[in-house]
């Protein structure tokens, strides 16, 4: 779970491979990124978020509000999300 949650449900999916930012992903990482997204969907379903929906977020760099420089996906749910998010 995120240490500073922004929704009633806010969990992280973190790959084992150390990749600092999404912009650092290379072609060889495509299977990993696909697995990361599939795992996020599986975790969201396990949390009961698949009926009403949820948001997946990857922050990238300073202006993207990235604070931890190890690639990870945020799963946010449990309430209606608003747009725009920033």
Coordinates of N, CA and C in Angstrom, one line a residue:
X1 N 0.8 -1.2 0.0 CA 0.0 0.0 0.0 C 0.9 1.2 0.0
X2 N 0.4 2.3 -0.6 CA 1.1 3.6 -0.7 C 1.2 4.2 0.7
X3 N 2.3 4.8 1.1 CA 2.5 5.4 2.4 C 1.7 6.7 2.5
X4 N 1.4 7.3 1.4 CA 0.6 8.6 1.4 C -0.6 8.4 0.4
X5 N -1.6 7.6 0.8 CA -2.7 7.3 -0.2 C -3.5 8.5 -0.7
X6 N -3.8 8.4 -2.0 CA -4.7 9.5 -2.6 C -6.0 9.0 -3.0
X7 N -6.4 7.8 -2.5 CA -7.7 7.2 -2.7 C -7.9 6.2 -1.6
X8 N -9.2 5.8 -1.4 CA -9.5 4.7 -0.4 C -8.6 3.5 -0.6
X9 N -8.4 3.1 -1.9 CA -7.5 2.0 -2.2 C -6.4 2.6 -3.0
X10 N -5.2 2.5 -2.5 CA -4.0 3.0 -3.3 C -2.8 2.0 -3.0
X11 N -2.6 1.2 -4.0 CA -1.5 0.2 -3.8 C -0.5 0.3 -5.0
X12 N 0.6 -0.2 -4.8 CA 1.7 -0.2 -5.8 C 2.0 -1.5 -6.4
X13 N 2.4 -1.6 -7.6 CA 2.9 -2.8 -8.2 C 4.3 -2.4 -8.7
X14 N 5.3 -3.1 -8.2 CA 6.7 -2.8 -8.4 C 7.5 -3.9 -9.0
X15 N 8.0 -3.7 -10.2 CA 8.8 -4.8 -10.8 C 10.1 -5.0 -10.0
X16 N 10.6 -6.3 -10.1 CA 11.9 -6.6 -9.4 C 13.1 -5.9 -10.1
X17 N 13.0 -5.8 -11.5 CA 14.1 -5.2 -12.2 C 14.2 -3.7 -11.9
X18 N 15.4 -3.3 -11.5 CA 15.5 -1.8 -11.3 C 15.6 -1.0 -12.5
X19 N 14.4 -0.3 -12.8 CA 14.3 0.7 -13.9 C 13.9 2.0 -13.2
X20 N 14.7 3.0 -13.4 CA 14.5 4.3 -12.6 C 13.2 4.9 -13.1
X21 N 13.0 5.0 -14.4 CA 11.8 5.8 -14.9 C 11.3 5.1 -16.2
X22 N 10.0 5.3 -16.5 CA 9.4 4.7 -17.7 C 10.2 5.1 -18.9
X23 N 10.7 6.3 -19.0 CA 11.5 6.7 -20.1 C 12.8 5.9 -20.3
X24 N 13.2 5.1 -19.3 CA 14.4 4.3 -19.4 C 14.1 2.9 -19.9
X25 N 12.8 2.6 -20.2 CA 12.4 1.3 -20.7 C 13.0 1.1 -22.1
X26 N 13.5 -0.1 -22.4 CA 14.1 -0.4 -23.7 C 13.2 -1.5 -24.3
X27 N 13.5 -1.8 -25.6 CA 12.8 -2.8 -26.3 C 12.8 -4.2 -25.6
X28 N 13.9 -4.5 -24.9 CA 14.0 -5.7 -24.2 C 13.1 -5.8 -23.0
X29 N 12.6 -4.6 -22.5 CA 11.7 -4.6 -21.4 C 10.3 -4.7 -21.7
X30 N 9.9 -4.8 -23.0 CA 8.5 -4.9 -23.4 C 7.8 -6.1 -22.7
X31 N 8.3 -7.3 -22.6 CA 7.6 -8.3 -21.8 C 7.4 -8.0 -20.4
X32 N 8.4 -7.3 -19.8 CA 8.2 -6.9 -18.4 C 7.1 -5.9 -18.2
X33 N 7.1 -4.9 -19.1 CA 6.0 -3.9 -19.0 C 4.6 -4.5 -19.2
X34 N 4.5 -5.4 -20.2 CA 3.3 -6.1 -20.4 C 2.9 -6.9 -19.1
X35 N 3.8 -7.5 -18.5 CA 3.6 -8.3 -17.3 C 3.2 -7.3 -16.1
X36 N 3.8 -6.2 -16.1 CA 3.5 -5.2 -15.0 C 2.1 -4.7 -15.1
X37 N 1.6 -4.5 -16.4 CA 0.2 -4.0 -16.6 C -0.8 -5.2 -16.3
X38 N -0.5 -6.4 -16.7 CA -1.3 -7.5 -16.4 C -1.4 -7.8 -14.9
X39 N -0.3 -7.7 -14.3 CA -0.3 -7.9 -12.8 C -1.1 -6.8 -12.1
X40 N -1.0 -5.5 -12.6 CA -1.8 -4.5 -12.0 C -3.3 -4.8 -12.1
X41 N -3.7 -5.2 -13.3 CA -5.1 -5.6 -13.5 C -5.5 -6.7 -12.6
X42 N -4.7 -7.7 -12.4 CA -4.9 -8.9 -11.5 C -5.1 -8.4 -10.1
X43 N -4.2 -7.6 -9.6 CA -4.2 -7.0 -8.3 C -5.5 -6.2 -8.0
X44 N -5.8 -5.4 -9.0 CA -7.0 -4.5 -8.9 C -8.3 -5.4 -8.8
X45 N -8.3 -6.5 -9.6 CA -9.4 -7.4 -9.5 C -9.5 -8.1 -8.1
X46 N -8.3 -8.5 -7.6 CA -8.2 -9.1 -6.3 C -8.7 -8.2 -5.2
X47 N -8.6 -6.9 -5.4 CA -9.0 -5.9 -4.4 C -10.5 -5.5 -4.6
X48 N -11.1 -6.1 -5.6 CA -12.5 -5.9 -5.9 C -12.8 -4.6 -6.6
X49 N -11.8 -4.1 -7.3 CA -12.0 -2.8 -8.0 C -12.5 -2.9 -9.4
X50 N -12.5 -4.1 -10.0 CA -12.9 -4.3 -11.4 C -14.3 -4.0 -11.7
X51 N -15.2 -4.1 -10.8 CA -16.6 -3.8 -11.1 C -16.9 -2.3 -11.3
X52 N -16.3 -1.4 -10.5 CA -16.6 0.0 -10.6 C -15.4 0.8 -11.3
X53 N -14.3 0.1 -11.5 CA -13.2 0.7 -12.2 C -12.1 1.3 -11.2
X54 N -11.0 1.7 -11.8 CA -9.9 2.2 -11.1 C -9.0 2.9 -12.0
X55 N -7.9 3.5 -11.5 CA -7.0 4.3 -12.3 C -5.6 3.7 -12.1
X56 N -4.8 3.5 -13.2 CA -3.4 3.2 -13.1 C -2.6 4.4 -13.4
X57 N -1.6 4.6 -12.7 CA -0.7 5.8 -12.8 C 0.7 5.4 -12.8
X58 N 1.5 5.9 -13.7 CA 3.0 5.9 -13.7 C 3.5 7.3 -13.7
X59 N 4.1 7.8 -12.7 CA 4.7 9.1 -12.7 C 6.1 9.0 -13.3
X60 N 6.4 10.0 -14.1 CA 7.7 10.0 -14.7 C 8.4 11.4 -14.6
X61 N 9.5 11.4 -13.8 CA 10.3 12.6 -13.7 C 9.7 13.7 -12.8
X62 N 10.5 14.8 -12.6 CA 10.1 15.9 -11.7 C 8.7 16.4 -12.0
X63 N 8.4 16.8 -13.3 CA 7.2 17.4 -13.6 C 6.0 16.4 -13.6
X64 N 6.4 15.1 -13.7 CA 5.4 14.0 -13.6 C 5.1 13.6 -12.1
X65 N 5.7 14.3 -11.2 CA 5.6 14.1 -9.7 C 6.2 12.8 -9.3
X66 N 7.2 12.3 -10.0 CA 7.9 11.1 -9.5 C 8.7 11.4 -8.3
X67 N 8.5 10.7 -7.2 CA 9.3 10.9 -6.0 C 10.2 9.7 -5.7
X68 N 9.9 8.5 -6.2 CA 10.7 7.3 -6.0 C 11.2 6.9 -7.3
X69 N 12.5 6.9 -7.5 CA 13.1 6.6 -8.8 C 13.3 5.1 -9.0
X70 N 12.3 4.3 -8.9 CA 12.2 2.9 -9.3 C 10.8 2.7 -9.9
X71 N 10.7 2.4 -11.1 CA 9.5 2.3 -11.9 C 8.4 1.5 -11.0
X72 N 7.2 2.0 -11.0 CA 6.1 1.3 -10.3 C 4.8 1.9 -10.8
X73 N 3.8 1.1 -10.7 CA 2.4 1.5 -11.1 C 1.6 1.7 -9.8
X74 N 0.9 2.8 -9.8 CA -0.1 3.1 -8.7 C -1.4 2.6 -9.2
X75 N -2.1 1.8 -8.3 CA -3.5 1.4 -8.5 C -4.4 2.2 -7.6
X76 N -5.2 3.1 -8.1 CA -6.1 3.9 -7.2 C -7.6 3.6 -7.5
X77 N -8.3 3.4 -6.4 CA -9.7 3.1 -6.6 C -10.5 3.3 -5.3
X78 N -11.8 2.9 -5.4 CA -12.6 3.0 -4.2 C -13.4 4.3 -4.2
X79 N -13.3 5.1 -5.2 CA -14.0 6.4 -5.3 C -14.0 6.8 -6.8
X80 N -14.9 7.8 -7.1 CA -14.9 8.3 -8.4 C -13.7 9.2 -8.6
X81 N -12.9 8.9 -9.6 CA -11.7 9.7 -9.9 C -12.2 11.0 -10.7
X82 N -11.4 12.0 -10.6 CA -11.8 13.3 -11.4 C -10.8 13.5 -12.5
X83 N -11.1 14.4 -13.4 CA -10.3 14.7 -14.5 C -10.4 16.2 -14.8
X84 N -9.3 16.9 -15.0 CA -7.9 16.3 -15.1 C -7.3 16.0 -13.8
X85 N -6.4 15.0 -13.7 CA -5.9 14.6 -12.4 C -4.9 15.5 -11.8
X86 N -4.3 16.4 -12.6 CA -3.2 17.3 -12.0 C -3.8 18.5 -11.5

